[in-house]
Tab-separated table of C-alpha atoms in Angstrom:
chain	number	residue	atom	x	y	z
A	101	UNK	CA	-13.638	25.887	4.760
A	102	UNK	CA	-13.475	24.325	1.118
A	103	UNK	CA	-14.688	20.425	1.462
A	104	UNK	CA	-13.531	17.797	-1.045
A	105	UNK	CA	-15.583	14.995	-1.084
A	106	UNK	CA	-13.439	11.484	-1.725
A	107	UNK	CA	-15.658	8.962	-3.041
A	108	UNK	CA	-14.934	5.704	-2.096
A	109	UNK	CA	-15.863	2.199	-3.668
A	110	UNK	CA	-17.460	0.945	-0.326
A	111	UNK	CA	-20.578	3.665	-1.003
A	112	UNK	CA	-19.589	5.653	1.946
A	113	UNK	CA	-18.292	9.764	1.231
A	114	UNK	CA	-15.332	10.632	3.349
A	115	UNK	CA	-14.920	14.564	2.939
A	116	UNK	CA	-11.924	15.666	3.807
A	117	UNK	CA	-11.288	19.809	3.499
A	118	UNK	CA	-8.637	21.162	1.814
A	119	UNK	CA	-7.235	22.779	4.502
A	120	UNK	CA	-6.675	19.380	6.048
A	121	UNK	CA	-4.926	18.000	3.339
A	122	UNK	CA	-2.523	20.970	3.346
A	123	UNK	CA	-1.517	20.397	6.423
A	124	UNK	CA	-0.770	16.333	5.808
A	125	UNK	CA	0.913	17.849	2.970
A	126	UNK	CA	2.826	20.239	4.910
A	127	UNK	CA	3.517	17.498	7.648
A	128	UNK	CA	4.953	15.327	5.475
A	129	UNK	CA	7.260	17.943	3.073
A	130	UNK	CA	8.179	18.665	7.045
A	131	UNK	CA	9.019	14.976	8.305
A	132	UNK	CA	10.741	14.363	4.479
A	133	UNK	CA	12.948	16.861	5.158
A	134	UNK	CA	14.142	15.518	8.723
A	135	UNK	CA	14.405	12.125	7.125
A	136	UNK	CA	16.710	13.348	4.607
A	137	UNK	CA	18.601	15.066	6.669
A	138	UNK	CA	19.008	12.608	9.059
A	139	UNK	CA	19.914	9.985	6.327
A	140	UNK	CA	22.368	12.299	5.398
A	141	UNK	CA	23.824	12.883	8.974
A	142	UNK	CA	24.248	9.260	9.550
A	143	UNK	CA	25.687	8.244	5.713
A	144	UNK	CA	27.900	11.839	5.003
A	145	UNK	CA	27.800	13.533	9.031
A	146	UNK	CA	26.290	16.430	7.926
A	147	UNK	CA	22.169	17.190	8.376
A	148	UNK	CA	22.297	19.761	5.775
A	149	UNK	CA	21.833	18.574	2.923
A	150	UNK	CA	20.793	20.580	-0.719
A	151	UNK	CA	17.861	20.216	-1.523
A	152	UNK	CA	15.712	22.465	-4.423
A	153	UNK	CA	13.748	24.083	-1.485
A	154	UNK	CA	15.794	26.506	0.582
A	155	UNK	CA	13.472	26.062	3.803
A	156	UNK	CA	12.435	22.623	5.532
A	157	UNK	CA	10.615	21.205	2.787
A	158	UNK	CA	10.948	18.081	0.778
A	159	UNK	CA	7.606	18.096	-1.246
A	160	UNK	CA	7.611	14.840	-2.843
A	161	UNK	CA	7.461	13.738	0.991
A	162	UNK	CA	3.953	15.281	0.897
A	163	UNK	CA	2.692	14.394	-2.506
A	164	UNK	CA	3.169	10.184	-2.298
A	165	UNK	CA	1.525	10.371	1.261
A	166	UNK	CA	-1.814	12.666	-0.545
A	167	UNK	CA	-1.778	10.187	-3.366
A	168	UNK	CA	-1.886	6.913	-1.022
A	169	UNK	CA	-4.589	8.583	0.805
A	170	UNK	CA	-6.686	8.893	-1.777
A	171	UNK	CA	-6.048	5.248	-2.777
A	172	UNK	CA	-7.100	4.188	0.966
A	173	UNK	CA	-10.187	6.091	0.332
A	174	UNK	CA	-11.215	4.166	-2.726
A	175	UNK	CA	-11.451	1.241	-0.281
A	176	UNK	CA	-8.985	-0.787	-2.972
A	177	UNK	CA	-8.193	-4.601	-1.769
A	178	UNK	CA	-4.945	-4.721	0.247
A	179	UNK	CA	-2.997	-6.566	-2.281
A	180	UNK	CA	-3.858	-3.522	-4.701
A	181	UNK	CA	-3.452	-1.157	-2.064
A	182	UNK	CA	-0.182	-2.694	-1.184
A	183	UNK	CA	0.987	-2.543	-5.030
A	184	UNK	CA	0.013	1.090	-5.052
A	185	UNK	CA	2.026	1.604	-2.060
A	186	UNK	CA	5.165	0.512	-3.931
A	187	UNK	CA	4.130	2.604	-7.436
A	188	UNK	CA	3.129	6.121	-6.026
A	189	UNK	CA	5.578	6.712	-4.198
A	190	UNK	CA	8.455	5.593	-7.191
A	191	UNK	CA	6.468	7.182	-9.758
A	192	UNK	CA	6.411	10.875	-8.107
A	193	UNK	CA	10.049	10.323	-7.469
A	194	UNK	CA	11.120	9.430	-10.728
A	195	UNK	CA	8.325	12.402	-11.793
A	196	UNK	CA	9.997	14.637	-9.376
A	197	UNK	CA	13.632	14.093	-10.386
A	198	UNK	CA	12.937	14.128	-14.053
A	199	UNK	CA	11.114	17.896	-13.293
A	200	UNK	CA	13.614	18.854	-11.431
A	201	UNK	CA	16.769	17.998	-14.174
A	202	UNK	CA	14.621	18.974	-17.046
A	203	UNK	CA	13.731	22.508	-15.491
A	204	UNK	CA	16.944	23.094	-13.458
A	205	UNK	CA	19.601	21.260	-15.474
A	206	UNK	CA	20.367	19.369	-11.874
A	207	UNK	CA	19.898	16.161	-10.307
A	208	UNK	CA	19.603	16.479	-6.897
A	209	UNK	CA	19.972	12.368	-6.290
A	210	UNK	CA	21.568	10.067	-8.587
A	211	UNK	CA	20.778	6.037	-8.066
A	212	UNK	CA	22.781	5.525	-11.218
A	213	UNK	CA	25.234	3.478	-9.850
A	214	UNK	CA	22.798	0.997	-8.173
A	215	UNK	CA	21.494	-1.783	-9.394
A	216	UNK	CA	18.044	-1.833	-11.334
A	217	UNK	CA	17.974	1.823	-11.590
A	218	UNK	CA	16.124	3.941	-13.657
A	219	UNK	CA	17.919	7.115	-15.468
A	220	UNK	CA	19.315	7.639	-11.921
A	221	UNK	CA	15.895	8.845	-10.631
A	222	UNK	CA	15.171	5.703	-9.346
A	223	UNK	CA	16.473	2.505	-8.315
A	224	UNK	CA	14.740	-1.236	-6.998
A	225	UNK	CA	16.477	-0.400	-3.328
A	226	UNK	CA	14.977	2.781	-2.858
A	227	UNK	CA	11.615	1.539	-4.266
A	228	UNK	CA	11.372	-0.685	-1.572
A	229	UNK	CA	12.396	1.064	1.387
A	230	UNK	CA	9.999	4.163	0.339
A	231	UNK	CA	7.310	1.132	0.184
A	232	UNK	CA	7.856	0.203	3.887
A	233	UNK	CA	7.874	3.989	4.385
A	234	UNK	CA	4.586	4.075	2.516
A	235	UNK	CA	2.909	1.116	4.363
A	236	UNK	CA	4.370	2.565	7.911
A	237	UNK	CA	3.006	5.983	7.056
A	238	UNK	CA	-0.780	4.931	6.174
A	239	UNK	CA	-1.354	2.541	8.636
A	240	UNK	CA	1.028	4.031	11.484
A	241	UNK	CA	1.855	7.872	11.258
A	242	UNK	CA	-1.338	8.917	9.326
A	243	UNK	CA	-3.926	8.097	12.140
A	244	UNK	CA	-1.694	10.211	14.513
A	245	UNK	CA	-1.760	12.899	11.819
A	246	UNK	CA	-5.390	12.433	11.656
A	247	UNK	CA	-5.416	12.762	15.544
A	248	UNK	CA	-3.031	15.974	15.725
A	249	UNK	CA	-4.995	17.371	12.678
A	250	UNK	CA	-8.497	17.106	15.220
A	251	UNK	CA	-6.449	18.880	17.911
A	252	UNK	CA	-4.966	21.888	15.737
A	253	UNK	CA	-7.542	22.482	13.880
A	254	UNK	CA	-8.523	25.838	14.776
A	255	UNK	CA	-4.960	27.130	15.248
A	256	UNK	CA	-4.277	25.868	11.933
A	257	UNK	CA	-7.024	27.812	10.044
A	258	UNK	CA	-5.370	30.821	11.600
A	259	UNK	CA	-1.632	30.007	10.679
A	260	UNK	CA	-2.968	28.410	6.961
A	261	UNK	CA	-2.056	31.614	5.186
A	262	UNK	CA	1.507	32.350	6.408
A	263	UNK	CA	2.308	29.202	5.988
A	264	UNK	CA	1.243	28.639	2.782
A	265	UNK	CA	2.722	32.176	1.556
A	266	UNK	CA	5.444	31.207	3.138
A	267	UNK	CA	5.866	28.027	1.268
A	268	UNK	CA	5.040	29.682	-1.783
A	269	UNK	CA	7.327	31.878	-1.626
A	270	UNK	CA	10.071	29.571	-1.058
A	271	UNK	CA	9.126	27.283	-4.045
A	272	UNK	CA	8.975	30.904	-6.211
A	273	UNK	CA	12.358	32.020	-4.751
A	274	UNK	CA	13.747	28.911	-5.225
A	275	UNK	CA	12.443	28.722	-8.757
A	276	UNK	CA	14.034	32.216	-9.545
A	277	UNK	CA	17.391	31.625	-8.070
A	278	UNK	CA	18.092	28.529	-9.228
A	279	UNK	CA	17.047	29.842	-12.749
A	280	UNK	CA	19.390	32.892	-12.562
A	281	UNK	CA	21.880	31.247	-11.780
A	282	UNK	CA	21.460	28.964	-14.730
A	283	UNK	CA	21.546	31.787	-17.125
A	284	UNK	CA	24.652	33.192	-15.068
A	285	UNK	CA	26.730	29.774	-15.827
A	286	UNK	CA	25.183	30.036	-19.595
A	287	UNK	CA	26.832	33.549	-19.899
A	288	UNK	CA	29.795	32.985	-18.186
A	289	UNK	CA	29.141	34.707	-15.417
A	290	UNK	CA	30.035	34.424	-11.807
């Protein structure tokens, strides 16, 4: 088991293994994905919706949820806590969609029609509701995380590997596809 220690402000070490942020990370790619696709059911009545994964993964959903974690662990003052809350999660969306069209030549969402947007990767509106999602997810969903994470454990160490192969794999698949069919479009091809 590989432990990363998380130094905090307060003096106090919380370690925290690797394997257990994987699976937080994993969780939340996981819930991201049913979020979206329930968003999408109830806005275009369809739970399918494209995303660059093929399977059930959204991974931004897992990165903003690591990152506020580690804030919490530096012990930060609630008002700066709070201000990360809104940030983080913004920042690895715009990050994300800016990968995304840079690598892939596609935007997957496009806020450019709302209001206080920025290059369509991000808007004010979106900002804020992934800021309630941020706040509800530290201080609500994360200690039940914490609490399934205790109970799993075990199992988890055992099912680590195929899942992450098979999440690599689907981010390397993914990758490869979406890239040959770039090149296909570039040549003409169909």
């Amino acid at each position: 088991m590989t432990i990363l220690p998380i130094f905090s402000l307060d003096g106090y070490t919380h370690v925290t293994g690797a394997e257990q942020y994987f699976f937080y990370f994993i969780m939340y790619s996981f819930l991201g994905w049913v979020l979206e696709g329930t968003y999408n059911l109830y806005s275009n009545g369809s739970f399918r919706k494209e995303g660059f994964m093929k399977g059930p993964f959204k991974p931004m959903y897992g990165f903003a949820p690591l990152f506020l974690l580690m804030a919490r662990d530096l012990a930060l003052s609630l008002p700066v806590f709070l201000l990360l809350a809104l940030i983080i999660p913004s920042a690895v969306e715009f990050i994300s969609g800016w990968m995304l069209k840079t690598l892939f030549h596609k935007q997957w969402w496009d806020y450019s029609g709302l209001r206080y947007q920025l290059q369509g990767h991000i808007c004010l509106r979106f900002s804020l509701y992934w800021w309630i999602l941020s706040v509800a997810c530290i201080y609500g969903i994360q200690p039940l995380m914490e609490f399934l994470y205790q109970r799993v454990e075990l199992l988890w160490e055992l099912l680590l590997p195929a899942v992450a192969f098979f999440f690599t794999a689907d981010l390397l698949w993914t990758s490869w596809t979406r890239r040959r069919g770039e090149k296909k479009l570039e040549l003409g091809e169909s």
